[in-house]
Amino acid sequence: MHRSDEVSSLKRDIFTAIDRLDTSSRLETLTIRDLLEKIHQESEISQDDISLLSQRMSDLAFSLTQLSLQCKQVSYNQSVLQKLHFERMGFRYHDVLEAHAQTFRWIFEDKLPSSDKPLEFTEWMRSESGIYWVMGKAGSGKSTLMKFLYEHERALKELRVWAGLKRLVCAGFFFWNAGSELEKSLEGLLRGLLFEVLRQCPSFIQQLWPNL
C-alpha cells in the first residue's frame, strides 16, 4: 500500500492552509517583522503601530489555530483509515491480469456478438440502482471483466450520467477465495468499501464519528 497516494487528499488540506497563510502575509504592506523592527528603532511608539501590530498578531494566531485543527483532523483521518485497512486488502485486484483493450468491449454493446439477447449494461449504469449479475464458470474471466470496467473511462462516463450533479465516488472490492479470511468475508468487503469511500471523501469521517 502506498500511504502517500491514499492520504494525498488529506495532505492537501495542510498545504492549502499554509499557502493561504503565506499569501496573506505577502499581501500586507507591513509584516509583523517590519512592525517589530519599526517599534524597536523609534523612541516614541504610535498608537496606530501598536494597533496594527496587535491586529497582525491576532490574524497570525487565528491562522495558526486553524492550521493546528486541520493537522489534528488529518492525523485522526489517517488513524481511521489505518484501522479499516488490512493486509492484502488490494492484493487480488492487483493480481488480476489486465484485459486487452478490445477483449471486453462487447460489454458496452447492445447485445453479445453471438447472441440476440440484449445486454442493457450501459442503460443499467446510467439509470438503475439494483444489481447487474454477471455469471460464469471459474476461470472464465469474471474478475478480469470487473477490473476492466473498474478502470475504463467509458464505464465512468456512463456512471457520471447516473450521478447527475452529485459527485461520483467509485469503490470496489475483489474477493479472493484462496486468500486470507478478510479477503473472502463480508467484513473484508465492508472494510474495503468503507476505506475507499472515506479515502476519497475524508470529510465523511467527521460526520460518521463526530465525537471521537
PDB file of C-alpha atoms in Angstrom, residues 3 7 18 34 59 62-63 69 95-96 103 112 115 118 120 139 151 168 170 197 209:
ATOM      1  CA  ARG A   3       0.415   5.617   2.000  1.00  0.00           C
ATOM      2  CA  VAL A   7      -3.886  10.163   2.057  1.00  0.00           C
ATOM      3  CA  ILE A  18      -0.042  27.044   4.583  1.00  0.00           C
ATOM      4  CA  ASP A  34       8.543  45.119   9.893  1.00  0.00           C
ATOM      5  CA  ASP A  59      -4.593  37.262  12.455  1.00  0.00           C
ATOM      6  CA  PHE A  62      -6.054  32.627  14.213  1.00  0.00           C
ATOM      7  CA  SER A  63      -4.364  31.190  11.111  1.00  0.00           C
ATOM      8  CA  LEU A  69      -7.027  21.993  13.924  1.00  0.00           C
ATOM      9  CA  ASP A  95      -3.166  -9.734  -9.069  1.00  0.00           C
ATOM     10  CA  VAL A  96      -5.918  -9.889 -11.705  1.00  0.00           C
ATOM     11  CA  THR A 103     -11.349  -8.048 -25.199  1.00  0.00           C
ATOM     12  CA  LEU A 112     -23.420 -10.168 -27.271  1.00  0.00           C
ATOM     13  CA  SER A 115     -26.485 -13.874 -29.124  1.00  0.00           C
ATOM     14  CA  PRO A 118     -29.851  -7.728 -25.041  1.00  0.00           C
ATOM     15  CA  GLU A 120     -28.603  -3.461 -21.402  1.00  0.00           C
ATOM     16  CA  GLY A 139     -11.516 -19.029 -14.619  1.00  0.00           C
ATOM     17  CA  GLU A 151     -10.685   1.187 -14.774  1.00  0.00           C
ATOM     18  CA  LEU A 168     -19.405  10.215  -8.308  1.00  0.00           C
ATOM     19  CA  CYS A 170     -16.406   4.554  -7.068  1.00  0.00           C
ATOM     20  CA  VAL A 197     -15.097   5.848   0.134  1.00  0.00           C
ATOM     21  CA  TRP A 209     -17.587   9.828  14.165  1.00  0.00           C
TER      22      TRP A 209
END
